[in-house]
Coordinates of C-alpha atoms in Angstrom, one line a residue:
Chain H
X1 CA 7.1 52.4 -14.3
X2 CA 9.9 52.7 -11.7
X3 CA 12.0 55.2 -13.7
X4 CA 14.9 57.0 -12.0
X5 CA 16.7 59.8 -13.8
X6 CA 20.0 61.5 -13.1
X7 CA 21.3 64.8 -14.3
X8 CA 23.8 65.5 -15.7
X9 CA 24.9 62.3 -17.4
X10 CA 28.4 63.6 -17.8
X11 CA 30.2 66.5 -16.2
X12 CA 33.8 67.8 -16.4
X13 CA 34.9 70.2 -13.8
X14 CA 38.1 71.8 -12.7
X15 CA 39.9 70.8 -9.5
X16 CA 38.6 72.7 -6.5
X17 CA 35.2 73.4 -7.8
X18 CA 31.9 71.8 -6.6
X19 CA 29.5 69.7 -8.7
X20 CA 25.9 68.9 -8.0
X21 CA 24.3 65.7 -9.3
X22 CA 20.5 65.3 -9.2
X23 CA 18.6 62.0 -8.8
X24 CA 14.8 62.0 -9.5
X25 CA 12.2 59.2 -9.2
X26 CA 9.9 60.0 -12.1
X27 CA 6.8 57.9 -11.4
X28 CA 7.0 56.9 -7.7
X29 CA 7.7 58.4 -4.4
X30 CA 11.1 57.4 -3.1
X31 CA 11.2 57.3 0.6
X32 CA 14.8 56.2 0.5
X33 CA 17.6 57.0 -2.0
X34 CA 21.0 55.6 -2.2
X35 CA 24.2 56.9 -3.8
X36 CA 26.8 54.6 -5.2
X37 CA 30.2 55.1 -6.7
X38 CA 31.6 52.7 -9.3
X39 CA 35.2 52.6 -10.6
X40 CA 35.9 51.0 -14.0
X41 CA 35.2 47.3 -14.2
X42 CA 34.4 47.2 -10.5
X43 CA 31.3 46.7 -8.4
X44 CA 29.1 49.4 -6.9
X45 CA 30.2 50.9 -3.7
X46 CA 27.5 52.3 -1.5
X47 CA 28.4 55.8 -0.3
X48 CA 25.3 56.8 1.6
X49 CA 21.7 56.2 2.2
X50 CA 19.2 59.1 2.5
X51 CA 15.7 59.2 3.7
X52 CA 13.4 62.0 2.8
X53 CA 13.5 64.8 5.3
X54 CA 16.4 63.5 7.4
X55 CA 20.2 63.5 7.3
X56 CA 22.0 60.9 5.1
X57 CA 23.7 58.0 6.6
X58 CA 27.2 57.6 5.3
X59 CA 29.2 54.4 4.9
X60 CA 32.5 54.0 6.7
X61 CA 35.3 55.9 4.9
X62 CA 33.0 58.3 3.0
X63 CA 33.6 61.9 3.9
X64 CA 30.2 63.5 4.6
X65 CA 31.6 67.0 4.4
X66 CA 32.9 66.3 0.9
X67 CA 29.9 64.4 -0.4
X68 CA 26.9 66.4 0.6
X69 CA 23.6 64.7 0.2
X70 CA 20.2 66.3 0.3
X71 CA 16.9 64.4 0.1
X72 CA 14.6 67.4 -0.1
X73 CA 11.5 65.7 -1.4
X74 CA 10.1 62.2 -2.1
X75 CA 11.2 62.5 -5.7
X76 CA 14.5 64.3 -5.5
X77 CA 17.9 63.7 -4.0
X78 CA 21.1 65.6 -4.7
X79 CA 24.8 64.7 -4.3
X80 CA 27.2 67.6 -4.2
X81 CA 30.9 66.8 -4.6
X82 CA 32.6 69.7 -2.9
X83 CA 36.1 70.9 -3.7
X84 CA 36.5 68.1 -6.2
X85 CA 39.8 66.6 -7.0
X86 CA 41.0 64.2 -9.8
X87 CA 40.7 61.2 -7.4
X88 CA 36.9 62.0 -7.2
X89 CA 36.6 61.2 -10.9
X90 CA 34.2 58.3 -11.1
X91 CA 30.8 57.0 -12.1
X92 CA 28.2 58.0 -9.6
X93 CA 24.9 56.1 -9.6
X94 CA 21.8 56.8 -7.5
X95 CA 19.0 54.4 -6.8
X96 CA 15.5 54.9 -5.3
X97 CA 13.2 52.8 -3.3
X98 CA 9.8 53.2 -1.8
X99 CA 11.4 52.0 1.5
X100 CA 10.0 49.3 3.7
X101 CA 6.8 47.4 3.3
X102 CA 4.7 46.7 6.4
X103 CA 6.3 43.7 7.9
X104 CA 9.9 44.9 7.2
X105 CA 10.8 43.7 3.7
X106 CA 12.3 46.2 1.4
X107 CA 10.9 47.5 -1.9
X108 CA 13.2 47.0 -4.9
X109 CA 15.8 49.5 -5.7
X110 CA 15.7 51.1 -9.1
X111 CA 18.8 52.6 -10.4
X112 CA 19.5 55.8 -12.4
X113 CA 21.6 55.8 -15.5
X114 CA 24.6 57.2 -13.7
X115 CA 26.7 60.4 -13.9
X116 CA 30.3 60.3 -15.2
X117 CA 32.3 62.9 -13.3
X118 CA 35.7 63.9 -14.6
X119 CA 37.8 66.3 -12.5
X120 CA 40.7 67.9 -14.4
Chain A
X1 CA 34.8 42.1 3.9
X2 CA 32.9 41.0 0.8
X3 CA 29.4 39.9 1.9
X4 CA 28.5 38.4 -1.4
X5 CA 31.1 36.5 -3.5
X6 CA 30.6 36.2 -7.3
X7 CA 32.2 34.1 -9.9
X8 CA 33.4 34.0 -12.6
X9 CA 34.9 37.4 -13.1
X10 CA 34.4 37.1 -16.8
X11 CA 32.6 34.6 -19.1
X12 CA 32.6 34.0 -22.8
X13 CA 29.7 32.0 -24.2
X14 CA 28.7 31.1 -27.8
X15 CA 25.4 32.3 -29.1
X16 CA 22.7 29.9 -28.1
X17 CA 24.7 28.5 -25.2
X18 CA 23.9 28.7 -21.5
X19 CA 25.6 31.3 -19.3
X20 CA 25.9 30.5 -15.6
X21 CA 27.0 32.9 -13.0
X22 CA 27.4 31.9 -9.3
X23 CA 27.1 33.8 -6.1
X24 CA 27.6 32.8 -2.4
X25 CA 26.8 34.6 0.8
X26 CA 27.6 34.1 4.5
X27 CA 24.9 36.1 6.3
X28 CA 21.9 33.8 6.9
X29 CA 19.8 36.8 7.6
X30 CA 19.8 37.7 3.9
X31 CA 16.3 37.0 2.4
X32 CA 16.3 38.9 -0.9
X33 CA 18.6 38.1 -3.8
X34 CA 18.3 40.2 -6.9
X35 CA 20.3 40.1 -10.1
X36 CA 21.2 43.2 -12.0
X37 CA 22.3 43.7 -15.6
X38 CA 24.5 46.7 -16.5
X39 CA 25.6 47.9 -19.9
X40 CA 28.6 50.1 -20.3
X41 CA 28.0 53.7 -19.2
X42 CA 24.5 52.8 -17.8
X43 CA 23.1 52.2 -14.4
X44 CA 22.2 48.6 -13.3
X45 CA 18.8 47.3 -14.2
X46 CA 16.9 44.8 -12.1
X47 CA 16.7 41.6 -14.1
X48 CA 15.2 39.0 -11.7
X49 CA 15.0 38.4 -8.0
X50 CA 14.3 35.6 -5.6
X51 CA 13.4 35.1 -2.0
X52 CA 14.5 31.9 0.0
X53 CA 11.1 30.4 0.2
X54 CA 11.6 29.0 -3.4
X55 CA 14.5 27.2 -4.9
X56 CA 14.0 28.4 -8.5
X57 CA 12.5 31.3 -10.3
X58 CA 12.2 31.6 -14.1
X59 CA 11.5 34.7 -16.2
X60 CA 11.8 34.1 -19.9
X61 CA 15.4 33.0 -20.6
X62 CA 16.6 33.9 -17.1
X63 CA 16.4 31.6 -14.2
X64 CA 17.7 31.9 -10.6
X65 CA 18.5 28.8 -8.8
X66 CA 18.7 29.1 -5.0
X67 CA 20.3 26.7 -2.6
X68 CA 19.6 27.8 1.0
X69 CA 21.6 25.1 2.7
X70 CA 24.7 25.9 0.7
X71 CA 24.1 29.6 0.8
X72 CA 24.5 29.9 -2.9
X73 CA 22.4 31.2 -5.8
X74 CA 23.1 31.3 -9.5
X75 CA 21.8 33.0 -12.6
X76 CA 21.3 30.9 -15.7
X77 CA 20.8 32.6 -19.1
X78 CA 19.4 30.1 -21.6
X79 CA 19.9 30.6 -25.4
X80 CA 22.4 33.4 -24.7
X81 CA 22.4 36.2 -27.3
X82 CA 25.0 38.8 -28.2
X83 CA 22.6 41.4 -26.8
X84 CA 23.0 39.7 -23.4
X85 CA 26.6 40.9 -23.4
X86 CA 26.8 43.0 -20.3
X87 CA 28.1 43.0 -16.7
X88 CA 25.9 41.1 -14.2
X89 CA 25.8 41.7 -10.5
X90 CA 24.2 39.6 -7.9
X91 CA 23.2 41.2 -4.6
X92 CA 21.6 40.4 -1.3
X93 CA 19.7 42.2 1.4
X94 CA 17.8 41.4 4.5
X95 CA 14.4 42.2 5.9
X96 CA 14.5 45.4 7.9
X97 CA 17.4 46.8 6.0
X98 CA 17.3 48.9 2.9
X99 CA 20.8 48.5 1.5
X100 CA 22.0 45.9 -1.0
X101 CA 25.3 44.1 -0.8
X102 CA 26.6 43.6 -4.3
X103 CA 28.8 40.9 -5.7
X104 CA 31.9 41.9 -7.7
X105 CA 30.3 41.5 -11.1
X106 CA 30.7 39.1 -14.1
X107 CA 31.4 40.5 -17.5
X108 CA 29.5 38.3 -20.0
X109 CA 30.4 38.2 -23.6
X110 CA 28.3 36.3 -26.0
X111 CA 30.0 35.5 -29.3
X112 CA 27.9 35.4 -32.4

């Protein structure tokens, strides 16, 4: 159980174009999804948190107009990198959680396999 | 500001040895401490997690030791195997918050 998929696994795009990455929870309903960015040999950097049916909350320094997040259903969130540039090349990872238990503790986050974006 | 500090950055262990990775945190509100294992080109996978009401949790060859007063926790991998070679991340979160604060990662290499 608790499987999260991402599509595509790798994408190469030209500078100035937009790229959409999908994140799906396959066997559970994800009230909350997270998007991370990871540079080589570095830790995961949280970009934004999205709750189903509401606007995403972006971390400081992350351009919301550049990284569009849509959490359209309890099993799907998308990240669109608009007008991509070479500096956007990175490994993008999503995670999904059932949200909060009654009493306030969080459910575990389950991570997708990641998407390698290369902008040429 | 790094909320969770992790060391060492890299670790080389002989097959059969014990791998130990340490993490420290400052925010006493943190009450959930998971460890993730990540292989190259893959997303992190939850390995084991602990809450501060216990000082140790063991699952197979993996053990988390937790020291609440020192605000430290560590991952011990017993009988380390070459297949354990990966990057390990500790993390922390707090009740009422969804997001995880990750350590900087430890690249473990187990030599046959």
